[in-house]
XYZ file of C-alpha atoms in Angstrom:
642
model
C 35.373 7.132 49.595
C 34.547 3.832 51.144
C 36.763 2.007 53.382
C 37.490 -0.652 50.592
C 38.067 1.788 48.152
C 41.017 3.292 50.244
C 42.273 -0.121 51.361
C 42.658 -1.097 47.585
C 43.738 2.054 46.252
C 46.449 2.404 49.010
C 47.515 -1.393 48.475
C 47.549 -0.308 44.716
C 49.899 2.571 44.626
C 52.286 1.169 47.289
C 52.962 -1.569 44.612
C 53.143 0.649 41.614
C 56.324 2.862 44.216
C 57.877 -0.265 44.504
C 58.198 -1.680 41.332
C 58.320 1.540 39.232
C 61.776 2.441 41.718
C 62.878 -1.195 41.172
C 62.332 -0.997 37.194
C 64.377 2.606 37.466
C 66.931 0.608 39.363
C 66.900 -2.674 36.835
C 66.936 -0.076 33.404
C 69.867 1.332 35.586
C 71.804 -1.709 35.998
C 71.378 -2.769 32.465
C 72.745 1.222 31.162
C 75.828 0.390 33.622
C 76.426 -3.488 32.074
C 75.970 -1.752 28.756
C 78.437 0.750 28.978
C 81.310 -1.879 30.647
C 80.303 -3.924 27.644
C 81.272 -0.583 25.685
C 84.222 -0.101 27.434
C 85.277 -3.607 27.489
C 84.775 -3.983 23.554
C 86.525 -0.427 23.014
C 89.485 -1.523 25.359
C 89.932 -4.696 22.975
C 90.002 -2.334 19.681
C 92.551 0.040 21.906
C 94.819 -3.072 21.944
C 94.923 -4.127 18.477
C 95.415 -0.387 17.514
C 98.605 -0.865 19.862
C 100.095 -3.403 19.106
C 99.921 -2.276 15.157
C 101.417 0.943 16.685
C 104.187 -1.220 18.501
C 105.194 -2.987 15.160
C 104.800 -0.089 13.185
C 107.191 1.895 15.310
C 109.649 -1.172 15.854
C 109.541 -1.589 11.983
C 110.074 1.614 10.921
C 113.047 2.580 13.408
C 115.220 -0.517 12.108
C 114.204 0.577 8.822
C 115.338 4.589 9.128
C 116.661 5.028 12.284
C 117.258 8.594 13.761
C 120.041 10.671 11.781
C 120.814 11.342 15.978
C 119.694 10.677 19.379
C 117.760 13.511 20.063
C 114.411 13.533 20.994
C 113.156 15.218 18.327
C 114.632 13.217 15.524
C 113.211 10.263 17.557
C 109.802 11.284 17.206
C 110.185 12.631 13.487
C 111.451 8.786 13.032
C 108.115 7.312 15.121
C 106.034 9.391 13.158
C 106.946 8.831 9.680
C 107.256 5.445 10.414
C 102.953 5.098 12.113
C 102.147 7.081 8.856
C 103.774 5.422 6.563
C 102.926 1.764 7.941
C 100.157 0.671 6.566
C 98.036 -2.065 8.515
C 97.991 0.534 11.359
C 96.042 2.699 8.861
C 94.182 -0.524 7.348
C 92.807 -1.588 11.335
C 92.018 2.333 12.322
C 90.186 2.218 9.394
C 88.111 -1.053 10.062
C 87.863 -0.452 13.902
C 85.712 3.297 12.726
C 83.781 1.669 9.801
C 82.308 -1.864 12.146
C 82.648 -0.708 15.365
C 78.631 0.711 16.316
C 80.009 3.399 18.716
C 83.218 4.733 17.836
C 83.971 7.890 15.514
C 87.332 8.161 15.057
C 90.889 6.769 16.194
C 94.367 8.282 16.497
C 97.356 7.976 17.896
C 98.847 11.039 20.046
C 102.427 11.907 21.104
C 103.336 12.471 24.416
C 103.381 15.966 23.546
C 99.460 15.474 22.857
C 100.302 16.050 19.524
C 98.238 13.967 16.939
C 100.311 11.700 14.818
C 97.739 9.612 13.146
C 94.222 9.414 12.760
C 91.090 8.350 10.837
C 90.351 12.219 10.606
C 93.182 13.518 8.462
C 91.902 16.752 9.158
C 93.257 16.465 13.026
C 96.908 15.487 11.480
C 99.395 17.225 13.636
C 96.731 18.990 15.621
C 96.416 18.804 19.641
C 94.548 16.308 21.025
C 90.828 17.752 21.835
C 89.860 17.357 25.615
C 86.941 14.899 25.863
C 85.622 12.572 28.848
C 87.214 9.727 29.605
C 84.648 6.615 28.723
C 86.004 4.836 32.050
C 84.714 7.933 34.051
C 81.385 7.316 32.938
C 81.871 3.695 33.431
C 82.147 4.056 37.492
C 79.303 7.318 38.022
C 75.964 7.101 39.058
C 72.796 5.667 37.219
C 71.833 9.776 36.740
C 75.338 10.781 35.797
C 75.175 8.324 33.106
C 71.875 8.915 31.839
C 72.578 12.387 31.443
C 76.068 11.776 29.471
C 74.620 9.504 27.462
C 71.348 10.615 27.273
C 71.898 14.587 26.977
C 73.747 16.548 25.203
C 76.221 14.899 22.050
C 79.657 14.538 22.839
C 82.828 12.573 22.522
C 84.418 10.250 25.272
C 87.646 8.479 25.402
C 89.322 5.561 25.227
C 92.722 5.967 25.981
C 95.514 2.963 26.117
C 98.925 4.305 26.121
C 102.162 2.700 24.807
C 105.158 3.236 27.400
C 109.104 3.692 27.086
C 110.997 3.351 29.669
C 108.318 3.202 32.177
C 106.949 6.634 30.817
C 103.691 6.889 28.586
C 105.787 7.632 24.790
C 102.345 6.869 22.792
C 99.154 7.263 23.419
C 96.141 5.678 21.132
C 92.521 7.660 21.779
C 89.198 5.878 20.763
C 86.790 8.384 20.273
C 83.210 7.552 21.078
C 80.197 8.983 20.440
C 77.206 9.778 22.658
C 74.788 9.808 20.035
C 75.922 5.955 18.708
C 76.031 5.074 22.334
C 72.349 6.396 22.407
C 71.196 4.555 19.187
C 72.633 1.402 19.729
C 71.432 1.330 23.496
C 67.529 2.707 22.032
C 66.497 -0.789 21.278
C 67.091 -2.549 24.547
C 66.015 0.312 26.458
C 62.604 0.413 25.010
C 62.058 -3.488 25.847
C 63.329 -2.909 28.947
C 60.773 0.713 29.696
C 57.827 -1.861 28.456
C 58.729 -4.867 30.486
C 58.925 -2.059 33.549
C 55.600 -0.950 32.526
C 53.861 -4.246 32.156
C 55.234 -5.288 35.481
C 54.235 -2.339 37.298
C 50.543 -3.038 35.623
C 50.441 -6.119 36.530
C 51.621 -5.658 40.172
C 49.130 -3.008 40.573
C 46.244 -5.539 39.026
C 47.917 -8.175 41.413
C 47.415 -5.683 44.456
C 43.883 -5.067 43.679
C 43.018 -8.511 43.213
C 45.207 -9.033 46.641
C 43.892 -6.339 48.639
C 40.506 -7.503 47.461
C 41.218 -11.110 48.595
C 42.342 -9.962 52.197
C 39.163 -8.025 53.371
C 36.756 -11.011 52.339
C 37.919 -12.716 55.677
C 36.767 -9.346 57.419
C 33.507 -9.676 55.141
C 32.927 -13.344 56.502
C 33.603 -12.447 59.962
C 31.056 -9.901 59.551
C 28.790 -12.361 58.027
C 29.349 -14.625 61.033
C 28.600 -11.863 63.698
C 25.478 -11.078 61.884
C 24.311 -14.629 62.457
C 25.440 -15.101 66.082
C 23.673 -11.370 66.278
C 20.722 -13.057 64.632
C 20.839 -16.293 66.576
C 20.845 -14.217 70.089
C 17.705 -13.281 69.327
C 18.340 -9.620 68.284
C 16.194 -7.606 65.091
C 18.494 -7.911 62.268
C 19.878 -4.100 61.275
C 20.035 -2.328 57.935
C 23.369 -3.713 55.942
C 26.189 -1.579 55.203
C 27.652 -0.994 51.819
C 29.951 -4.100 50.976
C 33.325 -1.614 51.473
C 32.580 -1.006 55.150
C 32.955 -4.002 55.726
C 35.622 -3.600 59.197
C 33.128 -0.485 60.723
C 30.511 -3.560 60.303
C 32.384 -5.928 62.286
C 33.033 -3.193 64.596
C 29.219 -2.595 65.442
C 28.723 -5.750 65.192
C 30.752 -6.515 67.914
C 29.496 -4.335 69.950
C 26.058 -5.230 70.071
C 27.505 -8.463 70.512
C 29.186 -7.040 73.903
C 25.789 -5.859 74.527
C 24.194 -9.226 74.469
C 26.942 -11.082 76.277
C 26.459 -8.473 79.425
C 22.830 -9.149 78.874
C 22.961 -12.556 78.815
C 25.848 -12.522 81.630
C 22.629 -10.653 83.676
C 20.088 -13.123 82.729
C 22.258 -16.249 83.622
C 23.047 -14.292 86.935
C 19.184 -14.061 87.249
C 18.720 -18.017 86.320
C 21.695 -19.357 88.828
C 19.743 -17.275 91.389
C 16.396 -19.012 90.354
C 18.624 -22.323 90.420
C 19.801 -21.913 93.784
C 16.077 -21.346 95.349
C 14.858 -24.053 93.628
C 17.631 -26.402 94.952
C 16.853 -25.124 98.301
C 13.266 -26.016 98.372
C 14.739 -30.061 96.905
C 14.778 -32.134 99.866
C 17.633 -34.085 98.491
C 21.066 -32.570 98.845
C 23.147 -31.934 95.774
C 27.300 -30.580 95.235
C 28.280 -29.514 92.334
C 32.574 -30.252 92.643
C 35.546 -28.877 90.132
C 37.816 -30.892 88.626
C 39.911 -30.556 91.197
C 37.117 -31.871 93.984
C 36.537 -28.347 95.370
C 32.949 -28.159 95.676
C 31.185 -25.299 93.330
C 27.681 -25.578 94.678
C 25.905 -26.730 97.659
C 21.800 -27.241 98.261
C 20.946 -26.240 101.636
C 19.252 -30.062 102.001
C 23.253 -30.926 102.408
C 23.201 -29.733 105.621
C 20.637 -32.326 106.934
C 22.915 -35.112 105.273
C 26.465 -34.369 107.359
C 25.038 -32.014 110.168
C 27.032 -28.923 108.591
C 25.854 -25.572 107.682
C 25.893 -24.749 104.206
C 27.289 -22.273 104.275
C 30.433 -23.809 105.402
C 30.535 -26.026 102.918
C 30.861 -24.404 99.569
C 34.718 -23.816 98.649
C 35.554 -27.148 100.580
C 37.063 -29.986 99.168
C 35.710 -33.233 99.407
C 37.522 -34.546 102.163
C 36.764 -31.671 103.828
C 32.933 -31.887 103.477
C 33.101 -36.011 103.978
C 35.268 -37.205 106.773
C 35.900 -41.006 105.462
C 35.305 -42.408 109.088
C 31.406 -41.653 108.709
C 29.637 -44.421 107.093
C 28.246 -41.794 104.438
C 31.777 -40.192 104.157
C 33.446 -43.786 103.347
C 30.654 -44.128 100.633
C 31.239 -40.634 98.664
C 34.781 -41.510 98.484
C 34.404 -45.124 97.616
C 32.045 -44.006 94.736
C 34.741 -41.396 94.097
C 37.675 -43.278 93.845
C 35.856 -46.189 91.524
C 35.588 -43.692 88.277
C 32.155 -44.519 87.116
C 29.420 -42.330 86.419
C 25.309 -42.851 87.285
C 25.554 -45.268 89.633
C 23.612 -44.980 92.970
C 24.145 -47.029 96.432
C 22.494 -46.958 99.754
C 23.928 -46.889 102.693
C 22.826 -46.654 106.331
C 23.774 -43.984 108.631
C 25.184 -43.993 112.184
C 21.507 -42.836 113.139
C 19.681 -45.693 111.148
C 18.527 -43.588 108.447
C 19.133 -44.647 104.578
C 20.410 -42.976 102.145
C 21.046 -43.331 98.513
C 24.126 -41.997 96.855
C 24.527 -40.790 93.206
C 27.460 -39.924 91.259
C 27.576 -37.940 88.054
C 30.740 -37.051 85.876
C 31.083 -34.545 83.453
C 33.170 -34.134 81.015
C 34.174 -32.863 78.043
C 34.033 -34.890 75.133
C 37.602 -35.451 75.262
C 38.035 -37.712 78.822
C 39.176 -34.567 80.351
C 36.615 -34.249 83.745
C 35.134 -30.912 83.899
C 32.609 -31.240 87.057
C 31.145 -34.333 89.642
C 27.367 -34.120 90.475
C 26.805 -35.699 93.987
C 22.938 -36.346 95.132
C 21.962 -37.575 98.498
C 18.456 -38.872 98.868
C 16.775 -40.019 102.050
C 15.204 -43.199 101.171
C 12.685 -42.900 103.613
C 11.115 -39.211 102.892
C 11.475 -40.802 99.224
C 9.262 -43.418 100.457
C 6.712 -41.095 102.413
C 6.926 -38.965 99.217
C 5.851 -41.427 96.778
C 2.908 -42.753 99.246
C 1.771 -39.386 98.835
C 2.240 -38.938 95.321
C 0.159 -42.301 94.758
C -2.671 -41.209 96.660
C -2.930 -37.866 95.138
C -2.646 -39.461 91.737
C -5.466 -42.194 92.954
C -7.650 -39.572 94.162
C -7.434 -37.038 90.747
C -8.047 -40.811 88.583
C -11.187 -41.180 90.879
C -12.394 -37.639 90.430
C -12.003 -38.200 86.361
C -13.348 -41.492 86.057
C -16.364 -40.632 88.237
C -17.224 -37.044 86.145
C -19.975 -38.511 84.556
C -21.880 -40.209 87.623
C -23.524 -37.277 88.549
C -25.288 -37.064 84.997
C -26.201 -40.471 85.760
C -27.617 -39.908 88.694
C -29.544 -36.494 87.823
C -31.315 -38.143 84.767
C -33.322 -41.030 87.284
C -33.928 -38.559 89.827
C -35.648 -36.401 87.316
C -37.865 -39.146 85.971
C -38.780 -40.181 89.347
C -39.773 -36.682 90.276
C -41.838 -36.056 87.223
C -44.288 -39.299 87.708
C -44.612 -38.613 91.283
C -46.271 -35.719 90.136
C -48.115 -37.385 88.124
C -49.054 -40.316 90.710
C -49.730 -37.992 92.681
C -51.896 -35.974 90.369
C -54.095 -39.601 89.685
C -54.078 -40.689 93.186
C -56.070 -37.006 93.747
C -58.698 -37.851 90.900
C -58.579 -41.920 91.741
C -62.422 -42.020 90.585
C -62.176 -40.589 87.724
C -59.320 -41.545 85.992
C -58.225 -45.793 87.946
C -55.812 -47.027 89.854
C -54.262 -48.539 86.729
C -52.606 -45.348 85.286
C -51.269 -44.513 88.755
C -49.656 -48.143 89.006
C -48.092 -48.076 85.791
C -46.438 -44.661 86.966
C -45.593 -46.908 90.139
C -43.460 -49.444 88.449
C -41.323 -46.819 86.752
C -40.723 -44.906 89.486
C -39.435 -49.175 90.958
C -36.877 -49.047 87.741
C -35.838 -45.807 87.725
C -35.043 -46.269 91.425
C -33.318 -49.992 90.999
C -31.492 -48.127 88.251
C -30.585 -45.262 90.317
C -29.044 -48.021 92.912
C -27.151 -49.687 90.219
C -25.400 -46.340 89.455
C -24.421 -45.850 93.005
C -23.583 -49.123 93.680
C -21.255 -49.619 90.466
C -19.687 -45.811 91.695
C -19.190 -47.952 95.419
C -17.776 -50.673 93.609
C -15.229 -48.694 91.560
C -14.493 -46.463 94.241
C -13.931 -48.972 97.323
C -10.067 -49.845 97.108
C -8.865 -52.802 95.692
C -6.921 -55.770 97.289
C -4.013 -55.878 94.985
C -1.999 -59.446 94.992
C 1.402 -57.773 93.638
C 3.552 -60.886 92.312
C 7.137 -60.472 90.487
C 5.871 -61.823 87.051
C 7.696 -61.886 83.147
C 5.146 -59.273 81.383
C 5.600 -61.369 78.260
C 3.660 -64.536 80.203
C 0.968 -62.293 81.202
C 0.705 -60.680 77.464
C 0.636 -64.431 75.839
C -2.197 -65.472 78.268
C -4.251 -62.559 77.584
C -3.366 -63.400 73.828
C -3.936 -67.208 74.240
C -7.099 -66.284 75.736
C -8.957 -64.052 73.310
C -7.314 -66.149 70.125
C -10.505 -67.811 69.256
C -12.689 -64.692 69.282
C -10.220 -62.894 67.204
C -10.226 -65.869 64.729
C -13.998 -65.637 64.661
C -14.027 -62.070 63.552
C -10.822 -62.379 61.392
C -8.247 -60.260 63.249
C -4.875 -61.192 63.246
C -2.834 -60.532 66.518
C 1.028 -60.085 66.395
C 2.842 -60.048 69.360
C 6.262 -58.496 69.479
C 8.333 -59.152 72.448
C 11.842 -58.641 73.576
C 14.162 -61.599 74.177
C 14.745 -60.910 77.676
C 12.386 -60.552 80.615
C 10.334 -57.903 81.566
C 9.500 -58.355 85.026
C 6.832 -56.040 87.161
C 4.975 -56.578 90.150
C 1.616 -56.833 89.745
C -1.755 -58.273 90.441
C -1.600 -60.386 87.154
C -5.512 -60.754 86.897
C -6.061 -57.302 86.940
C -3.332 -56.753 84.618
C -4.708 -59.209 82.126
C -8.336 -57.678 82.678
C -6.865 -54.332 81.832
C -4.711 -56.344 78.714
C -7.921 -58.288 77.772
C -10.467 -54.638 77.800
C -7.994 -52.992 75.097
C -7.309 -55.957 73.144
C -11.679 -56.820 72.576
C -12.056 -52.778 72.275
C -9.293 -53.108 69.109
C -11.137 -55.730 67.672
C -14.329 -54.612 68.128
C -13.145 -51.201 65.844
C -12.234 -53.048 63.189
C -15.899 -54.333 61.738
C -14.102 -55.962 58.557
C -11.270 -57.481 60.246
C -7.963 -56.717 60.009
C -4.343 -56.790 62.507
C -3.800 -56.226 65.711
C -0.326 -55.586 66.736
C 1.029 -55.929 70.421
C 4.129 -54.546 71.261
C 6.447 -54.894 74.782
C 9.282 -53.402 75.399
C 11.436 -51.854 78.334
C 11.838 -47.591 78.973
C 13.681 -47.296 81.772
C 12.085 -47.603 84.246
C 9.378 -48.846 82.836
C 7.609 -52.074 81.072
C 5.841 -50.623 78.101
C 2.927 -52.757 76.082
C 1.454 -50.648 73.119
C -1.748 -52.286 71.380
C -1.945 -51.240 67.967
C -5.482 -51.323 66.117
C -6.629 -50.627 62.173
C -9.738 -49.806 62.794
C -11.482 -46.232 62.317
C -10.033 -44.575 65.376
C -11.446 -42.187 67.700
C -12.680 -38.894 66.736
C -10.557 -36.711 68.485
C -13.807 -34.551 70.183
C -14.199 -37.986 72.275
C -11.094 -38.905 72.700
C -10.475 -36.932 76.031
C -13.829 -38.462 77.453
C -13.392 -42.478 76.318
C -11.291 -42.637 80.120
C -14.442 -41.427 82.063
C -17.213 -43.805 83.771
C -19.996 -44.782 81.723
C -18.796 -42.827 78.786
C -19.249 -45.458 75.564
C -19.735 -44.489 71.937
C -20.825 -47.974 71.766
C -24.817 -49.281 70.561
C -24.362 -51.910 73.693
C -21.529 -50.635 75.600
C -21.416 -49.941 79.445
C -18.622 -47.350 79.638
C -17.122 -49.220 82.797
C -14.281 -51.272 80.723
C -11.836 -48.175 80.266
C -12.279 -46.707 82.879
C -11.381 -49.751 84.874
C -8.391 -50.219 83.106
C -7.213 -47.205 83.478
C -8.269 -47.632 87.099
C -6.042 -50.889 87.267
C -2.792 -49.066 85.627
C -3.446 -46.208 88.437
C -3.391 -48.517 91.164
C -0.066 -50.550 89.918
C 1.665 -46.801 89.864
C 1.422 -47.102 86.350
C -0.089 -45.086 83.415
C -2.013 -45.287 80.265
C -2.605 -43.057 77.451
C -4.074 -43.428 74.177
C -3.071 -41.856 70.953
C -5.443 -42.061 67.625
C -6.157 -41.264 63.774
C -9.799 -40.810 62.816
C -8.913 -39.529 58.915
C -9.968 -42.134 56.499
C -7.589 -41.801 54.047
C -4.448 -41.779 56.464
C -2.095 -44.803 56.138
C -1.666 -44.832 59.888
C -5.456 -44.840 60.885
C -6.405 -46.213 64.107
C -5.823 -46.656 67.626
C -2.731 -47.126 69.781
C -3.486 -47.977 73.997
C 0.226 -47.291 75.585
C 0.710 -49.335 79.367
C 3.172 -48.555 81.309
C 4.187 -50.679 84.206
C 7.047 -49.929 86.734
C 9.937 -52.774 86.105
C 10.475 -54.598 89.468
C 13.909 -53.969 91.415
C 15.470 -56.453 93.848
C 15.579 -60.211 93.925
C 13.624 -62.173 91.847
C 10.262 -63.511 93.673
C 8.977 -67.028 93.133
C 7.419 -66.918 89.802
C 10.340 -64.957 88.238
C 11.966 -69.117 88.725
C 9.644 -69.954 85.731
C 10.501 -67.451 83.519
C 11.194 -68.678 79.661
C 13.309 -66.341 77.228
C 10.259 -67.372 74.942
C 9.761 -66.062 71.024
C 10.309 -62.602 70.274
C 7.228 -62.335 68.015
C 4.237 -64.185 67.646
C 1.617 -64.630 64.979
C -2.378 -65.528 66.327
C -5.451 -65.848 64.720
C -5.521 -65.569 60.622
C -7.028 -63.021 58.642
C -10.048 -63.850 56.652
């Protein structure tokens, strides 16, 4: 039987005990409430019947009194005077024809001696012995099933009329099991159906119920599955519905499984973490809440002259005594609260050093961890000098890949009608000296070509004399614009400049920037043959000036596109191949970067070509041509499209 099955079935029957013992104890009460109602309504008929005896007996005795005073002609007197008074007989009479449950009435002497009675067969007879009705009255819900329920019988209702403080009459209602049972039938039959439709419908009500409670279990199981799923583990076969908690159980432990394996694997990646922060040559600490420090680089060490090893565990006065100069700035950048900022400060020993703070926390404004980093400005420095001339070099190497094809395809010529020279110099009187000369000049072109080549590569090689200014990138963009509005007018392209309000200022050479500027913008209108817009877009990436030009025309096919940066590389009739390749010469040598993204399909709404500069934004004071700097338009319209 399934575990759902038992859970419901026990839930079931549980109910059905309960309310089938509290339906035995309700049909119970009721029998019990019945049978004072009985007994109350009996003990009312016992009083009328009394007080009829009363006024019989007080009627008849100043009527005939006794001949004497003896006790016997007393009681000869009592009883012809009950039997010959006739409302007594007239309310026996009516209490055994309307009452539901009583048989018979009488009235007995104290001799138990019947005087009267509804039955004259039991005139002068001895009382019979029956059960008192009160007896039932106070027994137990069984006792009085079983009297009233079992066997027929008689019980009695006895009220006795006293002389002298002694019982002298005594007046018996007889009543009948049997009328007890019918007139109780009809109650007790609503009241066995009521039990039973309760009990149904508390056992329907546990089912439903029991039901009800294990769909949590089935949603928790449900939920496990997924985070089983999510962990990256082969989903298993499915259970039958019913075993539903043995699910969650398995479940659960596979998910124990995972967490240890996981637990293992972070182990793994905080070890990985730690060797790579050693090999960082700026120091980083990882602090609590509580400023105890969680994690240490081993860079630190170089930074406050510590070990460490010493350090992690420490608090952060302990690692940064405040009387150093970098000690005073930690806590300074402590105690002021904010997060990401960075300062530099100079050590005792001259060197600089920037300081970083990063906060953590949990959504809530509760802190849950500081980030410190230390960086020594001038390895920074050295580093990025490094950096630049690696990057220089690799831009050389790709922009010069195709100089060697260049040069092999002269070289070849020249070789060829040298043979051939000197094939016609051997046979000069046969065949001229005009053949050979003609073979001569080529040989002079291929040769001036040849130098050309090599002298361009010199040229594009030799470094450049940058003139790095502090300009507003917007100036230099409109310039370039203002510059190239005519042509673009001539061959009905519309240029629309889009430019933030505020400045965007970078050091550069600003001629070679707005050769660079003016080499995209002719390239964009040259693809578009029919005409058509050429957007220009600036804006500011931290930390970087961004200008994207935007083109409509048919884009590059994306088998050239990783060649259009090398020299002498042009898909162009007329083209020289030098124009990209210098500009992405000039962006390398301003520490910037360009890169090109492009649509060649036809029928794409966002076909053509998008050139991406990136300049670093200038930090520090503003230089002299930053004094002439205009908030200017934030979009401009040139040219108009024909």
């Amino acid at each position: 039987m399934r575990l759902k099955t038992k859970l419901v079935v026990s839930a079931t029957g549980l109910t059905c005990a309960i309310v089938m013992v509290l339906s035995i104890l309700f049909v119970g009460e009721l029998l019990r409430q019945r049978i004072e109602q009985t007994a109350a309504a009996n003990s009312v008929l016992a009083s009328q019947v009394t007080l009829m005896t009363r006024q019989a007996v007080e009627t008849g005795l100043r009527a005939n009194p006794p001949s004497d005073g003896s006790d016997e002609a007393l009681r000869a007197a009592v009883a012809d005077a009950l039997r010959n008074y006739q409302p007594l007989a007239d309310v026996m009479n009516a209490i055994v024809r309307y009452s539901p449950t009583v048989q018979d009435v009488s009235v007995v002497d104290d001799r138990g001696i019947i005087i009267v009675s509804t039955d004259p067969d039991e005139m002068n007879e001895a009382a019979p012995q029956r059960y008192s009705l009160e007896s039932i009255q106070n027994g137990s819900i069984a006792y009085q099933s079983r009297q009233v329920f079992g066997r027929p019988q008689v019980f009695d209702s006895v009220q006795p009329l006293e002389r002298n403080g002694h019982p002298f009459l005594m007046i018996h209602l007889g009543v009948r099991s049997t009328f007890l049972r019918n007139s109780y039938e009809p109650w007790l039959r609503a009241a066995a159906l009521f039990a039973f439709l309760a009990a149904v419908a508390a056992m329907l009500a546990a089912a439903v119920l029991a039901t009800a409670a294990l769909q949590p279990i089935e949603q928790i199981s449900r939920q496990l599955q997924k985070l089983t799923l999510q962990a990256g583990e082969a989903p298993t076969p499915t259970k039958p519905i019913g075993d539903a908690v043995v699910r969650v159980s398995e479940t659960i432990d596979r998910l124990g499984q995972q967490m240890r394996s996981t637990e293992a694997g972070y182990t793994a990646l905080q070890a990985s973490l730690n060797q790579m922060l050693d090999t960082l040559r700026d120091g980083v600490l990882l602090f609590t809440a509580d400023r105890r420090a969680l994690m240490v680089s081993d860079a630190v060490a170089y930074f406050v002259n510590r070990p460490q090893g010493e350090l992690v565990g420490k608090n952060l006065e302990e690692i940064f005594e405040p009387e150093t100069a970098l000690g005073a700035a930690v806590l300074a950048a402590f105690a002021d609260g904010e997060s990401g900022g960075a300062e530099s400060v100079t050590l005792e020993d001259g060197r600089r050093v920037q300081v970083s703070v990063d906060r953590f926390d949990d959504g809530l404004g509760e802190s849950m961890g500081i980030l410190i980093t230390l960086r020594d400005l001038e390895s920074m420095m050295q580093l990025g000098q490094e950096l630049e001339i690696s990057r220089r070099l690799a831009a050389i190497g790709r922009l010069t890949a195709g100089v060697g094809h260049e040069v092999k395809n002269p070289i070849n010529a020249m070789v060829v009608h040298l043979e051939l020279l000197r094939s016609k110099l051997a046979n000069a009187e046969a065949a001229g000296l005009g053949g050979a000369q003609r073979h001569v000049d080529i040989l002079a072109g291929e040769m001036q070509r040849l130098d050309r080549v090599v002298e361009t590569l010199a040229d594009f090689s030799r470094p450049m004399d940058l003139k790095l200014r502090e300009h507003d990138l917007r100036q230099v963009v409109n310039a370039v614009v203002e510059l190239a509005s005519a042509e673009m007018h001539e061959n009905g392209v519309l240029v629309t400049v889009n430019a933030p309000g505020e400045p965007l200022p970078v050091r550069v050479d600003a001629e070679l920037v707005r050769q660079a500027l003016l080499n995209l913008m002719l390239n964009g209108m040259q693809a578009m043959t029919q005409g058509g817009k050429l957007t220009v877009s600036l804006r500011r990436e931290h930390p970087f000036a961004v200008v994207e030009v935007t083109d409509e025309g048919e884009g590059i096919p994306p088998d050239v596109l990783p060649r259009i940066f090398e020299l002498y590389f042009t898909t162009k009739a007329k083209g020289s191949g030098i124009g990209l390749a210098m500009t992405y010469r000039i962006l390398q040598m301003h520490g910037g970067a360009l890169d090109v993204r492009s649509n060649a399909n036809p029928h794409a709404p966002d076909r053509g070509t998008t050139f991406t500069l990136k300049l670093p934004v200038a930090s520090g004071s503003p230089g002299e041509t930053r004094k002439g700097m205009a908030a200017g338009s934030s979009r401009r319209v040139i040219g108009e499209h024909v």
